[in-house]
PDB file of C-alpha atoms and ligand atoms in Angstrom:
ATOM      1  CA  MET H  13      -5.423  45.892 -16.255  1.00 84.00           C
ATOM      2  CA  ARG H  14      -5.345  49.950 -17.845  1.00 87.00           C
ATOM      3  CA  LYS H  15      -8.002  49.720 -20.953  1.00 91.00           C
ATOM      4  CA  GLU H  16      -5.017  50.589 -23.388  1.00 92.00           C
ATOM      5  CA  ARG H  17      -3.449  47.733 -22.152  1.00 96.00           C
ATOM      6  CA  GLU H  18      -6.513  45.507 -23.356  1.00 96.00           C
ATOM      7  CA  ARG H  19      -5.633  45.261 -27.156  1.00 96.00           C
ATOM      8  CA  LEU H  20      -2.871  43.714 -26.352  1.00 97.00           C
ATOM      9  CA  LEU H  21      -4.474  40.377 -25.380  1.00 97.00           C
ATOM     10  CA  LYS H  22      -6.637  40.363 -29.218  1.00 97.00           C
ATOM     11  CA  LYS H  23      -2.977  40.004 -30.939  1.00 98.00           C
ATOM     12  CA  LYS H  24      -3.059  37.644 -33.868  1.00 98.00           C
ATOM     13  CA  ARG H  25       0.653  38.151 -35.233  1.00 98.00           C
ATOM     14  CA  ILE H  26       3.530  39.709 -33.786  1.00 98.00           C
ATOM     15  CA  VAL H  27       7.285  40.909 -34.543  1.00 98.00           C
ATOM     16  CA  VAL H  28       9.482  40.430 -31.666  1.00 98.00           C
ATOM     17  CA  LYS H  29      12.754  42.268 -31.851  1.00 98.00           C
ATOM     18  CA  VAL H  30      15.506  40.352 -29.893  1.00 97.00           C
ATOM     19  CA  GLY H  31      19.114  42.240 -29.232  1.00 92.00           C
ATOM     20  CA  THR H  32      22.741  40.827 -28.778  1.00 90.00           C
ATOM     21  CA  SER H  33      22.429  41.890 -25.246  1.00 88.00           C
ATOM     22  CA  SER H  34      19.678  40.837 -25.004  1.00 91.00           C
ATOM     23  CA  LEU H  35      21.033  37.052 -26.005  1.00 94.00           C
ATOM     24  CA  VAL H  36      24.542  36.895 -24.623  1.00 93.00           C
ATOM     25  CA  HIS H  37      26.604  37.027 -21.231  1.00 93.00           C
ATOM     26  CA  THR H  38      27.460  40.055 -21.014  1.00 89.00           C
ATOM     27  CA  LYS H  39      31.212  39.566 -19.471  1.00 91.00           C
ATOM     28  CA  THR H  40      31.864  38.032 -21.558  1.00 91.00           C
ATOM     29  CA  GLY H  41      30.190  38.199 -24.660  1.00 90.00           C
ATOM     30  CA  TYR H  42      29.505  34.745 -24.951  1.00 92.00           C
ATOM     31  CA  ILE H  43      25.621  33.217 -26.050  1.00 94.00           C
ATOM     32  CA  ASN H  44      23.589  32.579 -23.449  1.00 96.00           C
ATOM     33  CA  LEU H  45      22.161  29.515 -23.729  1.00 96.00           C
ATOM     34  CA  THR H  46      19.880  29.387 -20.423  1.00 97.00           C
ATOM     35  CA  LYS H  47      18.047  32.834 -21.826  1.00 97.00           C
ATOM     36  CA  LEU H  48      18.111  31.332 -25.500  1.00 97.00           C
ATOM     37  CA  GLU H  49      16.041  28.145 -24.171  1.00 98.00           C
ATOM     38  CA  LYS H  50      13.304  30.536 -22.408  1.00 98.00           C
ATOM     39  CA  LEU H  51      12.889  32.740 -25.345  1.00 98.00           C
ATOM     40  CA  VAL H  52      11.991  29.725 -28.026  1.00 98.00           C
ATOM     41  CA  ARG H  53      10.314  28.689 -25.539  1.00 98.00           C
ATOM     42  CA  VAL H  54       8.012  31.436 -24.565  1.00 98.00           C
ATOM     43  CA  LEU H  55       7.512  32.232 -28.182  1.00 98.00           C
ATOM     44  CA  THR H  56       6.155  28.692 -29.274  1.00 98.00           C
ATOM     45  CA  ASP H  57       3.957  28.994 -26.529  1.00 98.00           C
ATOM     46  CA  ILE H  58       2.837  32.472 -27.532  1.00 98.00           C
ATOM     47  CA  LYS H  59       2.541  30.575 -30.769  1.00 98.00           C
ATOM     48  CA  ASN H  60       0.490  28.317 -28.896  1.00 97.00           C
ATOM     49  CA  ARG H  61      -2.242  30.741 -27.952  1.00 97.00           C
ATOM     50  CA  GLY H  62      -2.793  30.853 -31.799  1.00 97.00           C
ATOM     51  CA  ILE H  63      -0.786  34.218 -32.718  1.00 98.00           C
ATOM     52  CA  GLU H  64       1.617  34.113 -34.901  1.00 98.00           C
ATOM     53  CA  VAL H  65       4.921  34.348 -34.391  1.00 98.00           C
ATOM     54  CA  VAL H  66       8.109  36.249 -36.332  1.00 98.00           C
ATOM     55  CA  LEU H  67      11.555  36.290 -34.484  1.00 98.00           C
ATOM     56  CA  VAL H  68      13.505  39.156 -35.421  1.00 98.00           C
ATOM     57  CA  SER H  69      17.022  38.525 -34.421  1.00 98.00           C
ATOM     58  CA  SER H  70      20.491  39.639 -33.978  1.00 95.00           C
ATOM     59  CA  GLY H  71      23.328  38.231 -33.131  1.00 94.00           C
ATOM     60  CA  ALA H  72      25.087  37.284 -35.893  1.00 94.00           C
ATOM     61  CA  ILE H  73      28.172  38.980 -35.635  1.00 93.00           C
ATOM     62  CA  GLY H  74      29.114  38.864 -32.017  1.00 93.00           C
ATOM     63  CA  VAL H  75      28.710  34.786 -31.912  1.00 94.00           C
ATOM     64  CA  GLY H  76      30.563  34.856 -35.218  1.00 95.00           C
ATOM     65  CA  ARG H  77      33.843  37.350 -33.797  1.00 94.00           C
ATOM     66  CA  LYS H  78      33.969  34.904 -30.398  1.00 93.00           C
ATOM     67  CA  ALA H  79      33.659  31.009 -32.491  1.00 94.00           C
ATOM     68  CA  LEU H  80      36.610  33.040 -34.784  1.00 95.00           C
ATOM     69  CA  GLY H  81      37.963  34.134 -31.325  1.00 93.00           C
ATOM     70  CA  ILE H  82      38.255  38.152 -32.548  1.00 92.00           C
ATOM     71  CA  GLN H  83      38.991  40.206 -29.384  1.00 88.00           C
ATOM     72  CA  GLY H  84      36.844  43.629 -29.308  1.00 85.00           C
ATOM     73  CA  LYS H  85      34.779  44.954 -32.705  1.00 86.00           C
ATOM     74  CA  PRO H  86      36.076  43.732 -35.660  1.00 87.00           C
ATOM     75  CA  ASP H  87      38.013  46.719 -38.085  1.00 89.00           C
ATOM     76  CA  THR H  88      36.883  45.894 -41.284  1.00 92.00           C
ATOM     77  CA  LEU H  89      33.698  45.126 -43.572  1.00 91.00           C
ATOM     78  CA  ALA H  90      35.064  42.070 -44.688  1.00 93.00           C
ATOM     79  CA  LYS H  91      36.179  40.571 -41.166  1.00 93.00           C
ATOM     80  CA  LYS H  92      32.198  41.815 -39.749  1.00 92.00           C
ATOM     81  CA  GLN H  93      30.997  40.123 -42.869  1.00 94.00           C
ATOM     82  CA  ALA H  94      33.145  36.853 -42.038  1.00 95.00           C
ATOM     83  CA  CYS H  95      31.773  37.093 -38.663  1.00 95.00           C
ATOM     84  CA  ALA H  96      28.551  37.358 -40.061  1.00 95.00           C
ATOM     85  CA  ALA H  97      29.023  34.407 -41.993  1.00 97.00           C
ATOM     86  CA  VAL H  98      29.951  32.232 -39.301  1.00 97.00           C
ATOM     87  CA  GLY H  99      27.771  33.505 -37.243  1.00 96.00           C
ATOM     88  CA  GLN H 100      24.632  33.637 -38.100  1.00 97.00           C
ATOM     89  CA  GLY H 101      24.933  29.815 -39.132  1.00 97.00           C
ATOM     90  CA  GLN H 102      25.766  28.786 -35.087  1.00 96.00           C
ATOM     91  CA  LEU H 103      22.866  31.032 -33.966  1.00 97.00           C
ATOM     92  CA  MET H 104      20.678  29.344 -37.099  1.00 98.00           C
ATOM     93  CA  MET H 105      21.607  25.892 -35.677  1.00 98.00           C
ATOM     94  CA  ILE H 106      21.149  26.375 -32.296  1.00 97.00           C
ATOM     95  CA  TYR H 107      17.669  28.083 -32.838  1.00 98.00           C
ATOM     96  CA  GLN H 108      16.141  25.189 -34.829  1.00 98.00           C
ATOM     97  CA  LYS H 109      17.513  22.590 -32.365  1.00 98.00           C
ATOM     98  CA  LEU H 110      15.700  24.634 -29.154  1.00 98.00           C
ATOM     99  CA  PHE H 111      13.190  25.047 -31.209  1.00 98.00           C
ATOM    100  CA  ALA H 112      12.773  21.173 -32.948  1.00 98.00           C
ATOM    101  CA  GLU H 113      12.620  20.306 -29.367  1.00 97.00           C
ATOM    102  CA  TYR H 114       9.228  21.451 -28.504  1.00 97.00           C
ATOM    103  CA  GLY H 115       8.207  20.238 -31.785  1.00 97.00           C
ATOM    104  CA  GLN H 116       7.905  23.740 -33.529  1.00 98.00           C
ATOM    105  CA  ILE H 117       9.264  24.076 -37.445  1.00 98.00           C
ATOM    106  CA  SER H 118      11.658  26.991 -37.557  1.00 98.00           C
ATOM    107  CA  ALA H 119      13.151  29.336 -40.866  1.00 98.00           C
ATOM    108  CA  GLN H 120      15.490  31.842 -41.625  1.00 98.00           C
ATOM    109  CA  VAL H 121      15.115  35.325 -43.556  1.00 98.00           C
ATOM    110  CA  LEU H 122      17.354  37.352 -43.967  1.00 97.00           C
ATOM    111  CA  MET H 123      16.653  40.761 -45.626  1.00 95.00           C
ATOM    112  CA  THR H 124      18.783  44.412 -46.927  1.00 92.00           C
ATOM    113  CA  LYS H 125      16.995  46.854 -47.993  1.00 90.00           C
ATOM    114  CA  THR H 126      17.179  46.200 -52.119  1.00 90.00           C
ATOM    115  CA  THR H 127      14.583  43.556 -50.632  1.00 91.00           C
ATOM    116  CA  ILE H 128      12.043  46.472 -49.733  1.00 90.00           C
ATOM    117  CA  LEU H 129      12.885  48.955 -52.383  1.00 89.00           C
ATOM    118  CA  LYS H 130      12.525  46.022 -55.315  1.00 91.00           C
ATOM    119  CA  THR H 131       9.181  45.526 -55.586  1.00 91.00           C
ATOM    120  CA  LEU H 132       9.630  42.229 -57.029  1.00 94.00           C
ATOM    121  CA  ASN H 133      12.292  41.462 -54.011  1.00 94.00           C
ATOM    122  CA  ARG H 134       9.325  42.685 -51.833  1.00 93.00           C
ATOM    123  CA  THR H 135       6.690  41.101 -53.433  1.00 95.00           C
ATOM    124  CA  ASN H 136       8.220  37.799 -53.086  1.00 96.00           C
ATOM    125  CA  ALA H 137       9.070  38.357 -49.004  1.00 97.00           C
ATOM    126  CA  GLU H 138       5.528  39.272 -48.143  1.00 97.00           C
ATOM    127  CA  ASN H 139       4.806  36.123 -49.825  1.00 98.00           C
ATOM    128  CA  THR H 140       7.250  33.530 -48.404  1.00 98.00           C
ATOM    129  CA  PHE H 141       6.660  35.132 -44.824  1.00 98.00           C
ATOM    130  CA  GLU H 142       2.233  34.901 -45.853  1.00 98.00           C
ATOM    131  CA  GLU H 143       3.566  31.306 -46.866  1.00 98.00           C
ATOM    132  CA  LEU H 144       5.462  30.116 -43.841  1.00 98.00           C
ATOM    133  CA  LEU H 145       2.769  32.090 -41.323  1.00 98.00           C
ATOM    134  CA  LYS H 146       0.089  30.291 -42.556  1.00 98.00           C
ATOM    135  CA  MET H 147       2.335  26.578 -42.293  1.00 98.00           C
ATOM    136  CA  GLY H 148       2.850  27.050 -38.516  1.00 98.00           C
ATOM    137  CA  VAL H 149       6.708  28.769 -39.044  1.00 98.00           C
ATOM    138  CA  ILE H 150       8.301  31.008 -36.786  1.00 98.00           C
ATOM    139  CA  PRO H 151      10.799  32.748 -39.253  1.00 98.00           C
ATOM    140  CA  ILE H 152      13.662  34.054 -37.896  1.00 98.00           C
ATOM    141  CA  VAL H 153      14.708  37.107 -39.575  1.00 98.00           C
ATOM    142  CA  ASN H 154      18.845  38.877 -39.630  1.00 97.00           C
ATOM    143  CA  GLU H 155      19.936  41.858 -42.100  1.00 95.00           C
ATOM    144  CA  ASN H 156      21.573  39.665 -44.675  1.00 94.00           C
ATOM    145  CA  ASP H 157      25.001  40.949 -42.774  1.00 91.00           C
ATOM    146  CA  THR H 158      27.084  38.764 -44.731  1.00 90.00           C
ATOM    147  CA  VAL H 159      26.642  40.908 -48.132  1.00 89.00           C
ATOM    148  CA  SER H 160      25.101  44.204 -46.977  1.00 82.00           C
ATOM    149  CA  THR H 161      27.255  47.275 -46.898  1.00 78.00           C
ATOM    150  CA  GLU H 162      26.143  50.957 -45.966  1.00 75.00           C
ATOM    151  CA  GLU H 163      23.617  51.440 -49.313  1.00 73.00           C
ATOM    152  CA  ILE H 164      21.760  48.762 -48.828  1.00 74.00           C
ATOM    153  CA  GLU H 165      21.088  47.788 -45.166  1.00 80.00           C
ATOM    154  CA  PHE H 166      18.720  49.083 -42.514  1.00 83.00           C
ATOM    155  CA  GLY H 167      21.428  49.729 -39.936  1.00 78.00           C
ATOM    156  CA  ASP H 168      20.080  48.142 -36.557  1.00 88.00           C
ATOM    157  CA  ASN H 169      17.339  45.376 -35.856  1.00 93.00           C
ATOM    158  CA  ASP H 170      14.735  48.494 -34.826  1.00 93.00           C
ATOM    159  CA  ASN H 171      13.865  49.727 -38.221  1.00 92.00           C
ATOM    160  CA  LEU H 172      14.452  46.491 -39.925  1.00 95.00           C
ATOM    161  CA  SER H 173      11.886  44.968 -37.403  1.00 97.00           C
ATOM    162  CA  ALA H 174       9.405  47.551 -37.329  1.00 96.00           C
ATOM    163  CA  VAL H 175       9.324  47.070 -41.799  1.00 96.00           C
ATOM    164  CA  VAL H 176       8.744  43.171 -41.642  1.00 97.00           C
ATOM    165  CA  ALA H 177       6.069  44.373 -38.795  1.00 98.00           C
ATOM    166  CA  ALA H 178       4.865  46.084 -41.165  1.00 96.00           C
ATOM    167  CA  LEU H 179       5.580  43.584 -44.556  1.00 97.00           C
ATOM    168  CA  VAL H 180       4.096  40.715 -42.670  1.00 98.00           C
ATOM    169  CA  HIS H 181       0.813  43.268 -42.075  1.00 97.00           C
ATOM    170  CA  ALA H 182       1.424  42.499 -37.642  1.00 98.00           C
ATOM    171  CA  ASP H 183      -0.792  44.294 -35.296  1.00 97.00           C
ATOM    172  CA  LEU H 184       2.068  44.282 -32.706  1.00 98.00           C
ATOM    173  CA  LEU H 185       6.014  44.585 -33.158  1.00 98.00           C
ATOM    174  CA  ILE H 186       7.507  44.066 -29.600  1.00 98.00           C
ATOM    175  CA  LEU H 187      11.315  45.831 -29.069  1.00 97.00           C
ATOM    176  CA  LEU H 188      13.264  43.644 -26.221  1.00 96.00           C
ATOM    177  CA  SER H 189      16.459  44.884 -25.082  1.00 90.00           C
ATOM    178  CA  ASP H 190      18.259  46.363 -22.238  1.00 87.00           C
ATOM    179  CA  ILE H 191      16.069  49.112 -21.047  1.00 88.00           C
ATOM    180  CA  ASP H 192      12.838  49.196 -19.288  1.00 92.00           C
ATOM    181  CA  GLY H 193      10.640  51.359 -21.910  1.00 93.00           C
ATOM    182  CA  LEU H 194      11.011  54.936 -22.954  1.00 91.00           C
ATOM    183  CA  TYR H 195      11.659  57.334 -19.788  1.00 88.00           C
ATOM    184  CA  THR H 196      10.700  60.764 -19.332  1.00 85.00           C
ATOM    185  CA  ASP H 197      14.619  61.574 -19.029  1.00 80.00           C
ATOM    186  CA  ASP H 198      17.568  59.415 -18.551  1.00 79.00           C
ATOM    187  CA  PRO H 199      17.071  56.928 -16.174  1.00 80.00           C
ATOM    188  CA  ASN H 200      20.864  56.891 -15.810  1.00 79.00           C
ATOM    189  CA  GLN H 201      21.517  61.031 -15.219  1.00 81.00           C
ATOM    190  CA  ASN H 202      18.474  61.628 -13.882  1.00 82.00           C
ATOM    191  CA  LYS H 203      16.974  59.809 -10.589  1.00 86.00           C
ATOM    192  CA  ASP H 204      13.377  61.452 -11.524  1.00 88.00           C
ATOM    193  CA  ALA H 205      13.600  60.230 -14.403  1.00 86.00           C
ATOM    194  CA  THR H 206       9.586  57.921 -15.023  1.00 90.00           C
ATOM    195  CA  LEU H 207       8.529  55.314 -17.292  1.00 92.00           C
ATOM    196  CA  ILE H 208       5.947  55.993 -19.798  1.00 92.00           C
ATOM    197  CA  PRO H 209       3.657  53.589 -19.612  1.00 95.00           C
ATOM    198  CA  VAL H 210       1.788  54.704 -23.116  1.00 96.00           C
ATOM    199  CA  VAL H 211       2.294  56.861 -25.712  1.00 95.00           C
ATOM    200  CA  ASN H 212      -1.019  57.763 -27.525  1.00 95.00           C
ATOM    201  CA  GLU H 213       0.920  59.240 -30.560  1.00 92.00           C
ATOM    202  CA  ILE H 214       4.788  60.056 -31.767  1.00 91.00           C
ATOM    203  CA  ASP H 215       4.890  63.449 -32.293  1.00 88.00           C
ATOM    204  CA  ALA H 216       8.183  66.114 -32.664  1.00 84.00           C
ATOM    205  CA  THR H 217       8.750  66.572 -28.878  1.00 82.00           C
ATOM    206  CA  LEU H 218       8.936  62.647 -28.190  1.00 83.00           C
ATOM    207  CA  VAL H 219      11.268  62.433 -31.319  1.00 79.00           C
ATOM    208  CA  LYS H 220      13.146  65.171 -29.553  1.00 76.00           C
ATOM    209  CA  MET H 221      13.086  63.774 -26.247  1.00 73.00           C
ATOM    210  CA  ALA H 222      14.566  60.559 -27.103  1.00 74.00           C
ATOM    211  CA  LYS H 223      17.548  61.327 -29.304  1.00 66.00           C
ATOM    212  CA  GLY H 224      18.503  63.320 -25.612  1.00 59.00           C
ATOM    213  CA  VAL H 225      18.759  59.988 -23.988  1.00 58.00           C
ATOM    214  CA  SER H 226      21.706  58.289 -24.472  1.00 50.00           C
ATOM    215  CA  SER H 227      22.011  54.532 -24.504  1.00 45.00           C
ATOM    216  CA  ASP H 228      24.621  52.205 -24.999  1.00 40.00           C
ATOM    217  CA  PHE H 229      22.550  48.915 -25.934  1.00 35.00           C
ATOM    218  CA  GLY H 230      22.838  47.434 -29.099  1.00 40.00           C
ATOM    219  CA  THR H 231      22.793  49.274 -32.532  1.00 45.00           C
ATOM    220  CA  GLY H 232      19.994  51.537 -32.102  1.00 53.00           C
ATOM    221  CA  GLY H 233      19.257  53.585 -29.244  1.00 75.00           C
ATOM    222  CA  MET H 234      16.024  55.195 -28.433  1.00 84.00           C
ATOM    223  CA  ALA H 235      15.977  56.995 -31.292  1.00 84.00           C
ATOM    224  CA  THR H 236      15.935  54.226 -33.304  1.00 87.00           C
ATOM    225  CA  LYS H 237      13.999  52.718 -31.320  1.00 91.00           C
ATOM    226  CA  ILE H 238      10.873  55.672 -31.643  1.00 91.00           C
ATOM    227  CA  GLY H 239      11.442  56.175 -35.370  1.00 90.00           C
ATOM    228  CA  ALA H 240      10.741  52.221 -35.560  1.00 93.00           C
ATOM    229  CA  GLY H 241       7.647  52.906 -33.332  1.00 94.00           C
ATOM    230  CA  ARG H 242       7.044  55.444 -35.949  1.00 92.00           C
ATOM    231  CA  ILE H 243       6.909  52.833 -39.364  1.00 94.00           C
ATOM    232  CA  ALA H 244       4.900  50.430 -36.761  1.00 96.00           C
ATOM    233  CA  ASN H 245       2.483  53.018 -35.776  1.00 96.00           C
ATOM    234  CA  ASP H 246       1.835  54.191 -39.011  1.00 95.00           C
ATOM    235  CA  SER H 247       1.111  50.743 -40.472  1.00 95.00           C
ATOM    236  CA  GLY H 248      -1.392  49.851 -38.015  1.00 96.00           C
ATOM    237  CA  ALA H 249       0.425  47.768 -34.789  1.00 98.00           C
ATOM    238  CA  ASP H 250       1.143  48.473 -31.595  1.00 98.00           C
ATOM    239  CA  MET H 251       4.412  48.231 -30.331  1.00 98.00           C
ATOM    240  CA  VAL H 252       5.536  47.777 -27.188  1.00 98.00           C
ATOM    241  CA  ILE H 253       9.489  48.206 -25.745  1.00 97.00           C
ATOM    242  CA  ALA H 254      10.506  46.521 -23.249  1.00 97.00           C
ATOM    243  CA  ASN H 255      13.383  44.834 -21.004  1.00 95.00           C
ATOM    244  CA  GLY H 256      14.647  41.625 -22.379  1.00 95.00           C
ATOM    245  CA  ALA H 257      16.140  41.013 -19.210  1.00 95.00           C
ATOM    246  CA  ASP H 258      13.934  37.873 -19.001  1.00 97.00           C
ATOM    247  CA  PHE H 259      11.986  36.738 -21.406  1.00 98.00           C
ATOM    248  CA  GLY H 260       9.046  35.571 -19.262  1.00 98.00           C
ATOM    249  CA  ILE H 261       8.449  39.712 -19.889  1.00 98.00           C
ATOM    250  CA  LEU H 262       7.050  38.298 -23.541  1.00 98.00           C
ATOM    251  CA  ASN H 263       4.131  36.671 -21.318  1.00 98.00           C
ATOM    252  CA  GLU H 264       3.128  39.827 -19.423  1.00 98.00           C
ATOM    253  CA  ILE H 265       3.003  41.725 -22.173  1.00 98.00           C
ATOM    254  CA  MET H 266       0.746  39.459 -24.351  1.00 98.00           C
ATOM    255  CA  ASP H 267      -1.282  39.560 -21.304  1.00 97.00           C
ATOM    256  CA  GLY H 268      -1.950  42.630 -20.604  1.00 97.00           C
ATOM    257  CA  LYS H 269       0.138  43.787 -17.793  1.00 97.00           C
ATOM    258  CA  GLU H 270       1.579  47.410 -17.097  1.00 96.00           C
ATOM    259  CA  VAL H 271       4.836  46.505 -18.735  1.00 97.00           C
ATOM    260  CA  GLY H 272       7.557  48.741 -20.672  1.00 97.00           C
ATOM    261  CA  THR H 273       6.013  51.600 -22.899  1.00 96.00           C
ATOM    262  CA  LEU H 274       3.293  50.585 -25.597  1.00 98.00           C
ATOM    263  CA  PHE H 275       2.976  52.814 -28.462  1.00 97.00           C
ATOM    264  CA  LEU H 276      -0.838  52.675 -29.631  1.00 97.00           C
ATOM    265  CA  ALA H 277      -0.899  52.134 -33.390  1.00 97.00           C
ATOM    266  CA  HIS H 278      -2.530  55.492 -35.762  1.00 92.00           C
ATOM    267  CA  LYS H 279      -3.256  53.582 -39.058  1.00 89.00           C
ATOM    268  CA  ASN H 280      -1.778  55.998 -41.288  1.00 87.00           C
ATOM    269  CA  PRO H 281      -4.165  55.494 -44.684  1.00 87.00           C
ATOM    270  CA  ASP H 282      -1.639  56.473 -46.922  1.00 86.00           C
ATOM    271  CA  PHE H 283       1.460  54.400 -45.570  1.00 87.00           C
ATOM    272  CA  ASN H 284       3.867  53.618 -48.107  1.00 85.00           C
ATOM    273  CA  MET H 285       7.161  51.907 -46.733  1.00 83.00           C
ATOM    274  CA  MET H 286       8.958  53.068 -49.295  1.00 82.00           C
ATOM    275  CA  ASP H 287       9.224  56.857 -48.196  1.00 79.00           C
ATOM    276  CA  TYR H 288      10.111  55.749 -44.743  1.00 78.00           C
ATOM    277  CA  ILE H 289      12.659  54.007 -46.334  1.00 78.00           C
ATOM    278  CA  GLU H 290      13.830  55.975 -48.999  1.00 73.00           C
ATOM    279  CA  LYS H 291      13.594  59.875 -46.984  1.00 66.00           C
ATOM    280  CA  LYS H 292      13.988  58.605 -43.482  1.00 63.00           C
ATOM    281  CA  THR H 293      10.859  60.622 -42.772  1.00 59.00           C
ATOM    282  CA  TYR H 294      10.602  57.727 -39.799  1.00 59.00           C
ATOM    283  CA  LEU H 295      13.628  60.024 -38.220  1.00 56.00           C
ATOM    284  CA  GLN H 296      12.018  63.487 -38.078  1.00 53.00           C
TER     285      GLN H 296
HETATM  286  N1  LIG Y  19      22.831  41.968 -37.945  1.00 76.95           N
HETATM  287  C1  LIG Y  19      23.220  42.131 -36.863  1.00 76.95           C
HETATM  288  C2  LIG Y  19      23.932  40.891 -36.284  1.00 76.95           C
HETATM  289  O1  LIG Y  19      22.545  39.606 -36.262  1.00 76.95           O
HETATM  290  C3  LIG Y  19      22.674  43.160 -35.137  1.00 76.95           C
HETATM  291  C4  LIG Y  19      21.934  44.630 -35.760  1.00 76.95           C
HETATM  292  C5  LIG Y  19      21.616  45.299 -34.873  1.00 76.95           C
HETATM  293  O2  LIG Y  19      21.696  44.519 -33.384  1.00 76.95           O
HETATM  294  O3  LIG Y  19      20.679  45.968 -34.402  1.00 76.95           O
HETATM  295  O4  LIG Y  19      25.335  40.956 -35.649  1.00 76.95           O
END
């Protein structure tokens, strides 16, 4: 086992982010129940290893859109928010049913940027997470898309999940999407592009490189994922970007297998989440 991967065997509290593309059938956009079932089983089993788990799940808008029979992306904000209101409920209904089959209690936590920026709200959210985890619950987090508009939204769940990782003092953030990890170049354009197994530090060169990688997955591309890595790594959490095509990969990551890209934590003693969110320093 690669030395850097050994640290993954000792994780105590993890945040797993799953994008819409990993939760729906690509061809139809309808929810992939087989995959969702596996996700729930694997997460419950990670919890059974003695590791606390927080899930950040997208899919509200996509699921709601399908339920309401809306073709294509909703064209107004109100429509998008209506889709989220329907979809978030449906998604939670499915998650709670599946988790219950394994005797695992789950909970819904919806957040906006205001939740973090306002001290009282942030403290309340932090306390709630702490209490839920103490109770053995798996919190399922999403942006509160029904009420959030541009000024108060994170906009993508990559950043939201990094903020959640910092808020709950997680020691690992896992981003699952439809790409295997960080490549030296765009793997769709350049056949010689190779997967980078470990990133010691997210520096300016890496940020620049990620900006050049085109991506058609989810809301956030590679650049937002690197931005999320900055928040997570500075807060003291390692981050892994891996392919969510098969959720069994979560077990491989926790077993220290060489999958995806591992970004090593560099705890910044002056870490202040607000700087990252307000000034967007994670994108520089
Ligand atoms: N909050 C959005 C949803 O649930 C997803 C945002 C994202 O995928 O980054 O539909």
